[in-house]
Coordinates of C-alpha atoms in Angstrom, one line a residue:
Chain A
M1 CA 31.3 41.3 69.6
S2 CA 32.6 37.8 69.0
K3 CA 34.6 37.8 72.2
K4 CA 32.0 35.4 73.3
V5 CA 32.9 33.0 70.5
L6 CA 36.4 32.8 71.8
E7 CA 35.0 32.0 75.3
I8 CA 32.8 29.3 73.9
L9 CA 35.6 27.8 72.0
T10 CA 37.9 27.8 75.0
A11 CA 35.3 26.2 77.1
Q12 CA 34.6 23.5 74.5
F13 CA 38.2 22.6 73.9
P14 CA 40.0 23.1 77.2
G15 CA 43.8 22.9 76.7
A16 CA 43.6 22.9 72.9
V17 CA 43.1 26.6 72.6
L18 CA 46.7 27.7 73.0
E19 CA 46.2 31.4 73.0
T20 CA 43.6 34.0 72.1
H21 CA 43.9 37.7 71.2
S22 CA 41.9 40.4 69.6
Q23 CA 44.5 42.5 67.9
F24 CA 43.1 45.3 65.7
G25 CA 39.6 44.1 66.6
D26 CA 40.0 40.6 65.0
D27 CA 39.3 37.8 67.4
T28 CA 41.8 35.1 67.0
A29 CA 42.3 31.7 68.6
V30 CA 45.4 29.6 68.1
L31 CA 44.4 25.9 68.2
D32 CA 46.2 22.7 68.7
P33 CA 46.4 21.1 65.1
A34 CA 45.0 17.9 66.6
V35 CA 41.6 19.5 67.1
W36 CA 41.6 21.6 63.9
R37 CA 38.8 19.7 62.2
D38 CA 36.7 19.1 65.3
A39 CA 36.9 22.8 66.2
A40 CA 35.8 23.7 62.6
L41 CA 32.9 21.3 62.9
F42 CA 32.0 22.7 66.3
L43 CA 32.1 26.3 65.1
R44 CA 29.9 25.5 62.2
N45 CA 27.3 23.5 64.0
D46 CA 27.0 25.1 67.5
P47 CA 23.9 27.3 67.6
R48 CA 25.8 29.9 69.5
T49 CA 28.5 30.3 66.9
R50 CA 26.9 29.2 63.5
M51 CA 30.0 29.9 61.4
N52 CA 28.3 28.9 58.1
M53 CA 30.3 31.2 55.9
F54 CA 33.7 30.1 54.9
V55 CA 35.8 33.2 54.2
D56 CA 39.4 32.4 53.8
L57 CA 42.1 29.8 54.4
T58 CA 45.8 30.5 54.0
A59 CA 49.1 30.0 55.8
V60 CA 52.0 32.2 56.8
D61 CA 55.6 31.0 56.9
Y62 CA 57.3 32.4 60.0
L63 CA 60.8 31.2 59.1
W64 CA 62.4 34.7 59.4
R65 CA 60.9 35.1 62.8
G66 CA 62.5 31.7 63.8
D67 CA 59.2 30.2 65.0
V68 CA 59.0 26.5 65.5
P69 CA 56.5 25.2 64.4
R70 CA 57.3 27.1 61.3
F71 CA 53.9 27.6 59.5
E72 CA 50.7 29.0 60.8
V73 CA 47.6 27.9 59.0
V74 CA 45.0 30.7 59.2
C75 CA 41.3 30.4 58.6
H76 CA 38.7 33.1 58.6
L77 CA 35.1 32.4 59.3
R78 CA 31.9 34.3 59.5
S79 CA 28.4 33.7 60.7
L80 CA 25.6 35.0 58.5
E81 CA 22.9 35.2 61.2
K82 CA 25.1 36.5 64.1
N83 CA 27.3 38.7 61.9
H84 CA 30.4 37.8 63.8
R85 CA 33.8 36.7 62.6
I86 CA 36.6 34.6 64.0
R87 CA 40.1 33.7 62.9
I88 CA 41.4 30.3 63.9
K89 CA 45.1 29.4 63.5
A90 CA 47.2 26.3 64.0
R91 CA 50.9 25.9 64.0
V92 CA 52.5 23.1 62.0
G93 CA 55.8 22.0 60.5
D94 CA 59.5 22.0 61.7
E95 CA 62.3 24.3 60.7
E96 CA 62.9 22.4 57.5
G97 CA 59.2 22.6 56.6
N98 CA 58.7 18.9 57.1
G99 CA 55.7 17.4 58.8
A100 CA 53.6 20.4 57.8
E101 CA 50.3 18.5 57.9
I102 CA 46.9 19.3 59.1
D103 CA 43.4 17.9 58.7
S104 CA 41.4 19.1 55.8
V105 CA 38.2 21.0 56.5
V106 CA 36.7 20.4 53.1
S107 CA 34.1 18.0 54.7
V108 CA 33.0 20.9 56.9
W109 CA 32.9 23.7 54.2
K110 CA 33.3 22.5 50.7
G111 CA 34.6 26.0 49.8
A112 CA 37.9 25.1 51.6
D113 CA 38.7 22.8 48.6
W114 CA 40.5 25.3 46.4
F115 CA 41.9 27.3 49.3
E116 CA 43.6 24.2 50.7
R117 CA 44.9 23.3 47.3
E118 CA 46.3 26.8 46.9
C119 CA 47.9 26.6 50.4
Y120 CA 49.4 23.3 49.4
D121 CA 50.6 24.6 46.1
L122 CA 52.2 27.8 47.4
L123 CA 53.3 26.8 50.9
G124 CA 53.5 23.1 50.8
I125 CA 51.2 22.3 53.6
V126 CA 49.6 18.9 53.3
F127 CA 45.9 18.6 54.2
R128 CA 45.0 15.2 55.3
G129 CA 41.8 13.9 53.9
H130 CA 41.6 16.4 51.1
P131 CA 39.8 14.8 48.1
D132 CA 42.0 16.1 45.4
L133 CA 45.2 17.7 46.7
R134 CA 47.1 18.9 43.6
R135 CA 48.6 22.1 42.5
I136 CA 46.2 24.8 41.4
L137 CA 48.0 28.0 40.5
M138 CA 51.3 26.4 39.5
Y139 CA 51.8 23.7 36.9
P140 CA 52.4 20.1 38.1
E141 CA 56.1 20.0 37.3
F142 CA 56.9 23.1 39.4
V143 CA 59.6 22.4 41.9
G144 CA 59.2 23.9 45.4
H145 CA 56.6 26.1 47.1
P146 CA 57.0 29.7 46.1
L147 CA 55.5 31.4 49.1
R148 CA 57.9 29.8 51.5
K149 CA 60.4 32.3 52.8
D150 CA 63.3 30.2 51.8
Y151 CA 62.2 30.1 48.2
P152 CA 64.0 33.0 46.5
A153 CA 61.8 35.1 44.3
D154 CA 64.2 35.0 41.4
R155 CA 64.7 31.3 41.3
I156 CA 64.6 29.9 37.8
Q157 CA 62.6 26.7 37.3
P158 CA 63.9 23.9 35.1
L159 CA 62.4 23.5 31.6
I160 CA 60.0 20.7 31.5
P161 CA 59.5 18.2 28.6
F162 CA 56.3 17.8 26.8
R163 CA 54.0 15.6 28.7
E164 CA 53.9 12.1 27.4
V165 CA 50.8 10.5 26.1
P166 CA 50.8 6.8 25.4
N167 CA 50.0 5.3 22.0
I168 CA 50.0 8.7 20.3
G169 CA 52.6 9.6 17.7
K170 CA 52.3 13.3 18.5
L171 CA 53.1 14.9 21.8
P172 CA 50.3 17.2 22.9
P173 CA 51.2 19.7 25.5
F174 CA 48.9 18.3 28.1
G175 CA 48.8 15.3 30.3
P176 CA 47.6 11.8 29.6
D177 CA 44.5 12.1 31.8
E178 CA 43.2 15.4 30.4
G179 CA 42.5 17.1 27.1
M180 CA 41.2 15.6 23.9
A181 CA 43.4 13.0 22.3
F182 CA 44.4 13.3 18.8
G183 CA 42.3 10.7 17.0
R184 CA 39.8 8.5 18.7
Q185 CA 41.2 7.2 22.0
T186 CA 39.7 5.3 24.8
H187 CA 40.4 7.1 28.0
D188 CA 40.8 4.4 30.5
F189 CA 41.2 6.1 33.8
A190 CA 41.7 3.0 35.8
R191 CA 44.8 2.2 33.7
L192 CA 46.3 5.6 34.5
D193 CA 46.6 5.0 38.2
P194 CA 49.8 6.3 39.6
G195 CA 52.3 3.5 39.7
T196 CA 50.7 1.4 36.9
G197 CA 50.5 4.0 34.2
P198 CA 53.3 5.9 32.6
S199 CA 54.5 8.5 35.0
L200 CA 55.4 12.0 34.0
E201 CA 58.9 11.7 35.3
S202 CA 59.7 8.5 33.5
T203 CA 62.2 9.0 30.7
G204 CA 63.0 5.4 29.9
G205 CA 60.8 2.4 29.3
D206 CA 59.6 3.4 25.9
E207 CA 63.0 3.2 24.3
A208 CA 61.8 0.9 21.5
A209 CA 59.0 3.2 20.6
N210 CA 61.3 6.1 20.2
N211 CA 64.1 4.2 18.4
G212 CA 66.4 4.6 21.3
K213 CA 66.5 8.4 21.0
P214 CA 66.9 10.2 24.3
Q215 CA 63.7 11.5 25.6
G216 CA 63.0 14.4 27.8
I217 CA 64.0 18.0 28.0
G218 CA 65.2 20.0 25.0
V219 CA 66.3 18.8 21.6
G220 CA 65.0 15.3 21.8
A221 CA 61.5 16.4 22.6
L222 CA 61.5 19.1 20.0
Q223 CA 62.8 16.8 17.2
E224 CA 60.2 14.3 18.2
R225 CA 57.5 16.9 17.6
S226 CA 58.7 18.2 14.3
Chain B
M1 CA 10.3 4.7 1.8
E2 CA 11.9 1.8 3.5
P3 CA 14.3 2.4 6.4
L4 CA 18.0 2.5 5.4
D5 CA 19.2 0.7 8.5
R6 CA 17.0 -2.3 7.9
D7 CA 19.8 -4.7 7.6
L8 CA 21.8 -3.3 10.5
D9 CA 21.9 -5.0 13.8
E10 CA 21.6 -2.5 16.6
A11 CA 24.8 -3.7 18.3
S12 CA 26.9 -3.6 15.2
L13 CA 26.6 0.1 14.9
D14 CA 29.4 0.5 17.4
L15 CA 28.5 4.0 18.6
P16 CA 31.1 5.5 20.8
S17 CA 29.8 4.9 24.2
E18 CA 32.7 6.1 26.3
P19 CA 32.6 9.7 27.5
M20 CA 34.4 12.2 25.4
L21 CA 36.9 14.7 26.9
L22 CA 36.7 18.2 25.6
N23 CA 39.2 20.9 26.4
M24 CA 37.5 24.3 26.8
G25 CA 40.0 27.1 27.0
P26 CA 42.3 28.7 27.9
S27 CA 42.4 30.0 24.4
H28 CA 38.7 30.3 24.1
P29 CA 36.9 33.6 23.6
A30 CA 34.4 32.9 26.3
M31 CA 37.0 31.8 28.9
H32 CA 38.5 35.3 29.0
G33 CA 41.8 33.7 28.1
T34 CA 42.6 32.6 31.6
V35 CA 40.6 29.5 32.5
R36 CA 40.6 26.0 31.2
I37 CA 37.8 23.6 31.7
V38 CA 38.2 20.0 31.0
L39 CA 34.8 18.6 30.3
E40 CA 33.8 15.0 30.3
L41 CA 30.9 14.7 28.0
S42 CA 28.2 12.2 27.4
G43 CA 26.7 13.4 24.2
E44 CA 26.3 17.1 24.9
T45 CA 25.7 16.7 28.6
I46 CA 28.5 17.5 31.0
N47 CA 29.2 14.6 33.3
K48 CA 32.2 16.0 35.0
A49 CA 34.0 19.3 34.8
D50 CA 37.5 20.1 36.0
V51 CA 38.1 23.9 36.2
Q52 CA 41.8 24.7 36.0
I53 CA 43.0 28.2 36.9
G54 CA 46.4 29.7 37.3
Y55 CA 47.1 30.9 33.7
L56 CA 47.4 34.5 35.0
H57 CA 49.4 33.8 38.1
R58 CA 52.0 36.4 38.6
G59 CA 53.1 35.8 42.2
F60 CA 51.3 38.8 43.6
E61 CA 51.8 37.8 47.2
K62 CA 55.5 37.0 46.7
M63 CA 56.1 40.4 45.0
C64 CA 54.4 42.3 47.8
E65 CA 57.0 40.9 50.3
R66 CA 59.8 42.7 48.4
G67 CA 58.8 46.3 48.5
T68 CA 57.3 48.8 50.9
W69 CA 53.7 49.0 51.8
T70 CA 53.1 51.8 49.4
Q71 CA 54.6 49.8 46.5
V72 CA 51.8 47.3 46.8
F73 CA 49.3 49.7 45.3
P74 CA 50.4 49.1 41.6
Y75 CA 50.0 45.4 42.2
V76 CA 46.5 45.6 43.7
D77 CA 45.5 47.6 40.6
R78 CA 46.2 44.6 38.6
L79 CA 44.2 42.2 40.7
N80 CA 40.7 43.1 39.6
Y81 CA 41.7 45.1 36.6
V82 CA 38.1 46.0 35.8
S83 CA 37.6 48.0 38.9
P84 CA 41.1 48.9 40.2
M85 CA 39.9 51.7 42.4
L86 CA 38.0 49.4 44.7
N87 CA 41.2 47.3 45.2
N88 CA 43.2 50.5 45.9
V89 CA 40.7 51.6 48.6
G90 CA 40.5 48.1 50.0
F91 CA 44.2 47.8 50.5
A92 CA 44.5 51.3 51.9
L93 CA 41.8 50.6 54.4
A94 CA 43.6 47.4 55.5
V95 CA 46.9 49.2 56.2
E96 CA 45.1 52.1 57.9
K97 CA 43.4 49.6 60.1
M98 CA 46.8 48.4 61.3
L99 CA 48.1 51.9 61.7
G100 CA 44.9 52.9 63.6
V101 CA 44.2 56.0 61.5
T102 CA 41.1 57.2 59.8
V103 CA 41.3 59.5 56.7
P104 CA 39.5 62.8 56.7
E105 CA 35.8 62.9 55.8
R106 CA 36.3 64.5 52.5
C107 CA 38.7 61.7 51.4
Q108 CA 36.2 59.1 52.6
Y109 CA 33.5 60.6 50.3
Y110 CA 36.0 60.8 47.5
R111 CA 36.9 57.2 47.9
V112 CA 33.3 56.2 48.0
I113 CA 32.5 58.0 44.8
L114 CA 35.5 56.8 42.9
G115 CA 34.9 53.3 44.2
E116 CA 31.2 53.2 43.2
L117 CA 32.1 54.5 39.7
A118 CA 34.5 51.6 39.5
R119 CA 31.8 49.2 40.6
I120 CA 29.5 50.4 37.9
C121 CA 32.3 49.9 35.3
D122 CA 32.8 46.4 36.7
H123 CA 29.2 45.4 36.5
M124 CA 28.7 47.0 33.1
I125 CA 31.5 45.1 31.6
C126 CA 30.4 41.9 33.1
S127 CA 26.9 42.2 31.8
G128 CA 28.1 43.4 28.4
A129 CA 30.6 40.7 28.0
M130 CA 28.1 38.1 29.0
A131 CA 25.6 39.4 26.4
M132 CA 28.4 39.5 23.8
E133 CA 29.3 35.9 24.5
L134 CA 25.7 35.0 23.8
G135 CA 25.8 36.7 20.5
A136 CA 24.4 40.1 21.4
F137 CA 27.3 42.3 20.4
T138 CA 25.5 45.7 20.4
P139 CA 24.9 46.0 24.2
F140 CA 28.6 45.5 24.7
L141 CA 29.4 48.4 22.5
Y142 CA 26.8 50.6 24.3
L143 CA 28.3 49.6 27.7
C144 CA 31.9 50.2 26.5
R145 CA 30.8 53.6 25.4
A146 CA 29.4 54.2 28.9
R147 CA 32.6 52.9 30.5
E148 CA 34.5 55.4 28.4
I149 CA 32.6 58.2 30.0
F150 CA 33.7 57.0 33.5
W151 CA 37.2 56.4 32.3
E152 CA 37.5 60.0 31.2
I153 CA 36.5 61.0 34.7
F154 CA 39.2 58.7 36.1
E155 CA 41.7 60.0 33.7
E156 CA 40.9 63.6 34.7
E157 CA 41.2 62.7 38.4
T158 CA 44.1 60.3 38.5
G159 CA 45.9 60.7 35.2
A160 CA 45.4 57.1 34.2
R161 CA 42.5 55.4 32.6
L162 CA 42.7 51.9 34.0
T163 CA 45.6 51.2 36.3
H164 CA 45.4 54.3 38.5
S165 CA 47.6 53.4 41.5
F166 CA 45.7 56.3 43.1
G167 CA 45.2 55.1 46.6
R168 CA 47.7 55.9 49.3
V169 CA 47.9 54.9 52.9
G170 CA 46.3 57.8 54.8
G171 CA 44.6 59.4 51.9
M172 CA 44.7 59.6 48.1
A173 CA 47.5 60.6 45.7
R174 CA 45.8 63.9 44.8
P175 CA 42.8 66.0 45.9
P176 CA 39.7 66.0 43.7
T177 CA 39.9 68.4 40.7
P178 CA 37.6 71.5 40.9
D179 CA 35.3 70.1 38.3
F180 CA 35.0 66.6 39.9
K181 CA 31.4 66.8 41.2
A182 CA 30.1 68.4 38.0
M183 CA 31.8 65.8 35.8
V184 CA 30.4 62.9 37.8
R185 CA 26.9 64.3 37.8
V186 CA 26.9 64.8 34.0
G187 CA 28.7 61.5 33.3
L188 CA 26.4 59.5 35.6
A189 CA 23.2 60.7 33.9
R190 CA 24.7 59.8 30.5
V191 CA 25.8 56.4 31.6
L192 CA 22.4 55.5 33.2
T193 CA 20.7 56.4 29.9
L194 CA 23.1 54.1 28.0
I195 CA 22.6 51.3 30.4
S196 CA 18.8 51.5 30.0
D197 CA 19.3 51.5 26.2
A198 CA 21.5 48.5 26.4
E199 CA 19.1 46.7 28.6
K200 CA 16.2 47.3 26.2
L201 CA 18.2 45.5 23.5
I202 CA 18.5 42.2 25.4
L203 CA 15.9 42.0 28.2
K204 CA 13.1 41.2 25.8
N205 CA 15.2 38.9 23.6
R206 CA 13.8 35.4 23.8
I207 CA 17.2 33.8 23.0
F208 CA 19.0 35.7 25.6
L209 CA 16.4 35.1 28.3
D210 CA 16.1 31.4 27.5
R211 CA 19.8 30.9 28.0
L212 CA 19.8 32.6 31.4
D213 CA 16.5 31.5 32.9
G214 CA 16.8 28.6 35.3
I215 CA 20.4 27.7 34.1
G216 CA 23.2 27.4 36.6
R217 CA 21.2 27.4 39.8
M218 CA 23.0 27.5 43.2
S219 CA 21.4 26.9 46.6
Q220 CA 21.9 29.3 49.5
E221 CA 23.6 26.7 51.8
D222 CA 26.0 25.7 49.0
A223 CA 26.8 29.3 48.1
L224 CA 27.7 30.1 51.7
A225 CA 29.8 27.0 52.2
L226 CA 31.6 27.7 49.0
G227 CA 32.6 31.1 50.3
W228 CA 30.6 33.0 47.7
T229 CA 30.1 36.7 48.4
G230 CA 28.9 39.6 46.4
V231 CA 26.4 39.5 43.6
V232 CA 26.6 35.8 43.1
L233 CA 25.6 35.2 46.8
R234 CA 22.9 37.8 46.8
A235 CA 21.4 36.3 43.7
T236 CA 20.7 33.2 45.8
G237 CA 18.7 35.3 48.2
V238 CA 21.2 36.0 50.9
P239 CA 21.2 39.8 51.6
Y240 CA 24.8 40.0 52.6
D241 CA 26.6 43.1 51.5
V242 CA 29.7 44.3 53.4
R243 CA 28.6 47.9 52.9
R244 CA 25.4 47.1 54.8
A245 CA 26.5 44.3 57.2
N246 CA 29.7 45.9 58.4
P247 CA 29.7 49.5 57.1
Y248 CA 33.1 51.0 56.5
M249 CA 34.0 54.5 55.5
V250 CA 30.8 56.5 55.3
Y251 CA 28.5 53.8 53.8
D252 CA 26.2 53.9 56.8
R253 CA 25.1 57.4 55.8
F254 CA 23.6 56.5 52.5
E255 CA 20.3 55.0 51.6
F256 CA 20.5 52.2 49.3
D257 CA 18.9 48.8 48.7
V258 CA 20.6 45.5 48.6
P259 CA 19.1 43.7 45.6
V260 CA 18.6 39.9 46.1
G261 CA 17.5 37.2 43.8
T262 CA 15.3 34.2 44.5
R263 CA 16.7 31.3 42.6
G264 CA 20.4 31.9 42.2
D265 CA 20.4 31.3 38.4
N266 CA 22.1 33.2 35.6
Y267 CA 19.1 35.5 35.2
D268 CA 19.1 36.4 38.9
R269 CA 22.8 37.2 38.8
F270 CA 22.4 39.3 35.7
M271 CA 19.5 41.3 37.1
C272 CA 21.1 41.7 40.5
R273 CA 24.1 43.3 38.8
Q274 CA 21.9 45.6 36.8
E275 CA 20.0 46.7 39.9
E276 CA 23.2 47.2 41.8
I277 CA 24.4 49.6 39.1
R278 CA 21.3 51.8 39.9
Q279 CA 21.9 51.5 43.7
A280 CA 25.6 52.5 43.2
A281 CA 24.3 55.5 41.2
R282 CA 22.1 56.4 44.2
I283 CA 25.0 56.2 46.5
I284 CA 27.1 58.4 44.2
E285 CA 24.3 61.0 44.1
Q286 CA 24.0 61.1 47.9
A287 CA 27.8 61.2 48.3
L288 CA 28.1 64.1 45.9
D289 CA 25.6 66.1 47.9
Q290 CA 27.2 65.3 51.2
M291 CA 30.9 65.6 50.2
P292 CA 32.5 68.7 51.6
D293 CA 34.1 71.0 49.0
E294 CA 36.9 72.1 51.3
G295 CA 39.2 70.3 53.7
P296 CA 42.2 68.0 53.7
I297 CA 42.3 64.8 51.8
N298 CA 45.3 63.2 53.5
I299 CA 45.7 62.7 57.2
D300 CA 48.2 65.0 59.0
D301 CA 50.9 62.6 60.0
P302 CA 54.4 63.1 58.7
R303 CA 55.3 59.4 59.3
I304 CA 52.6 58.2 56.9
V305 CA 51.9 60.8 54.3
L306 CA 54.4 62.3 51.9
P307 CA 55.0 66.1 52.3
P308 CA 54.0 68.5 49.5
K309 CA 56.6 68.6 46.7
E310 CA 57.4 72.3 47.1
E311 CA 58.3 71.7 50.8
V312 CA 60.5 68.8 49.9
Y313 CA 62.6 71.0 47.7
T314 CA 62.8 73.9 50.1
T315 CA 63.0 72.6 53.6
I316 CA 65.3 70.0 55.2
E317 CA 62.6 68.5 57.4
A318 CA 60.3 67.7 54.5
T319 CA 63.3 66.3 52.5
I320 CA 64.1 63.9 55.3
Q321 CA 60.5 63.0 55.8
H322 CA 60.2 62.2 52.1
F323 CA 63.4 60.2 52.1
K324 CA 62.3 58.1 55.1
I325 CA 59.0 57.3 53.6
V326 CA 60.3 56.5 50.2
M327 CA 63.4 54.5 51.2
E328 CA 62.2 52.8 54.4
G329 CA 58.5 52.7 53.9
I330 CA 55.7 53.4 56.3
K331 CA 56.4 51.6 59.6
V332 CA 53.3 49.5 60.3
P333 CA 53.0 48.1 63.8
A334 CA 53.8 44.4 64.1
G335 CA 50.8 42.1 64.1
E336 CA 48.2 40.7 61.9
C337 CA 44.9 42.0 60.6
Y338 CA 42.1 41.0 58.2
S339 CA 40.3 43.8 56.5
Y340 CA 37.4 43.4 54.1
T341 CA 35.5 45.6 51.7
E342 CA 32.8 45.0 49.1
A343 CA 34.6 44.9 45.8
G344 CA 33.0 44.4 42.4
N345 CA 32.7 40.6 42.9
G346 CA 32.2 40.4 46.6
E347 CA 34.2 40.5 49.7
L348 CA 37.7 41.5 48.9
G349 CA 39.8 40.7 52.0
F350 CA 43.4 41.5 52.8
Y351 CA 45.1 39.5 55.5
L352 CA 48.2 41.5 56.4
V353 CA 51.1 40.4 58.6
S354 CA 53.6 43.0 59.6
D355 CA 56.8 42.6 61.5
G356 CA 57.1 46.2 62.3
S357 CA 59.3 47.2 59.4
G358 CA 58.5 49.1 56.3
T359 CA 58.1 45.9 54.2
P360 CA 55.1 43.7 54.5
Y361 CA 55.9 40.3 56.0
R362 CA 52.9 38.7 54.3
V363 CA 50.1 40.1 52.1
R364 CA 47.4 37.7 51.6
I365 CA 44.5 38.6 49.3
R366 CA 41.2 36.9 49.6
P367 CA 39.9 37.2 46.1
P368 CA 36.2 37.0 45.8
C369 CA 36.5 35.4 42.3
F370 CA 38.5 32.5 43.6
A371 CA 35.7 31.2 45.8
T372 CA 33.2 31.9 43.0
T373 CA 35.1 30.1 40.4
Q374 CA 35.5 27.0 42.4
G375 CA 31.7 26.7 42.4
L376 CA 31.7 26.6 38.6
S377 CA 32.2 22.9 38.2
Q378 CA 29.2 22.2 40.5
L379 CA 27.1 24.7 38.5
I380 CA 27.8 23.3 35.1
T381 CA 27.7 19.6 35.9
G382 CA 24.6 18.2 34.3
L383 CA 24.2 21.1 31.9
M384 CA 25.0 21.2 28.3
I385 CA 28.0 22.8 26.6
P386 CA 26.2 25.9 25.4
D387 CA 25.2 26.6 29.1
V388 CA 28.8 26.9 30.1
V389 CA 29.2 30.2 28.4
P390 CA 26.4 32.2 30.1
T391 CA 27.1 30.5 33.4
F392 CA 30.7 31.3 33.4
G393 CA 30.0 34.8 32.2
S394 CA 27.5 35.5 35.0
L395 CA 30.1 34.6 37.6
N396 CA 32.4 37.4 36.4
M397 CA 35.6 35.6 36.9
I398 CA 38.5 38.1 36.7
G399 CA 41.7 36.3 36.0
G400 CA 44.0 38.8 37.7
E401 CA 42.2 38.4 40.9
C402 CA 41.5 34.7 40.8
D403 CA 45.0 33.7 39.9
H404 CA 46.7 36.2 42.1

């Protein structure tokens, strides 16, 4: 059915389609990560393919299989008019999981936004050009990427302190850039740029405001609250 | 009477002109307890909305990598916990696709009927909850009463009311009870009556209609690019239904219509859901007529299906077979596959990677809600706070599925 799509794709990107197969009836093309976004754009726009439905984007960690590159970014697409599907994949990252970077396809299908965030959150794959790449299912202070094969399922995460909010006596359990402040506050977003504003990790700096009490995890934060 | 602000200079009033941030959820009755929306407001108009999910994340995909293929079924029950049977069937079909087996015809009809019952439950609860959040409490009670009728059927068939874990690779956990068809026929008629009664309560209510009509509109192109499927996509006018476009099981043997909307607003989504309930009822009636009364439910393959209990206790072959399947799991051939079915909210996909052992290497679920919910911020930007409630309700976000 969509065998033809694979042929069109191979003809369009000679040398960049590393392999194709149709296991269990799912047509699959493994692409060179360098052409990832171009191929996505081509699949969407070409009248013969017309992949206008974004279905799914995820990644698989092949650490246990010993693959290098370690990750496989997998994207499923469908065409509404032609009723055909294709799966495109690209392999990224070394054994340590470093350099797992690939171009974002949010500009091609905006539905990829959350899927790429999820993929970044759970597998630590960085999507270049993503408008808002932050964690989505996990909280910002989470350490590691849980769906990687070298992340043990029973690992215990460190306790996190209450997030700090400047100029407020109380410590609300949400970050400085979100939620409603206690009392009227001016939310100056420009001031909270990373680097210039108070970072979540900083434990010092406001010693005077806290009378030199240790800040951070545990007793200090709790006393501060009560 | 002279104006009170006569002495006041316009500028000295010092009205707050900066946008206000409002935190909606996760502990908000209309957010279903699992979603938080940070709204940036200008007056009552929403300038910007940041939808934050993840409050119900339980590591579904990670957990699946620890057990056997069969042990995934209780987890998929808890994905879309409003229609667990559709998830069960979807996952069973995905594994069967990799194994290259097809279940007997009687089982396929059985799966269709149970699945469509679950779909009706799903749509009823969505519509009921949406009406309740808009202040109409009575329809919700009517529809809960209707769901109870189906849950009794499920309890009779599976032993559980909500989390059945009833699907199995290569069949179902048990064959249908002798009274199955009669129960469904009687129950379906009662449910359809209750649904019409509930509809009569709200569909002529001016308040209800005004809060749906024209609110939360989505264009076809955007819906497709966002990955919307199911009712929310069909409400924009795209007649895409997996049961029709890529029929699985025996869906190609039934006559049913795919209801579509025209404008993709809350009203269209609500009405499409109501119509889909009736189409599901049509499918059930046809399936009941066509379903054979005799015949096997499970495939005849000792490597996949557990032997009958009495044989396990009396013969050594069946004992070994039982042991192998329980301890080692079903051996699924190495490779990868993507299988998709039409669940309550749209295309429920499973992307499975097997390394040939009895444990899944990777189970990826493509939850329909996830794609739907990411369109929420686009839908509500520019609307007012009270519009968030019906818009969010009409998307039918199910936390368990959206947050994995």
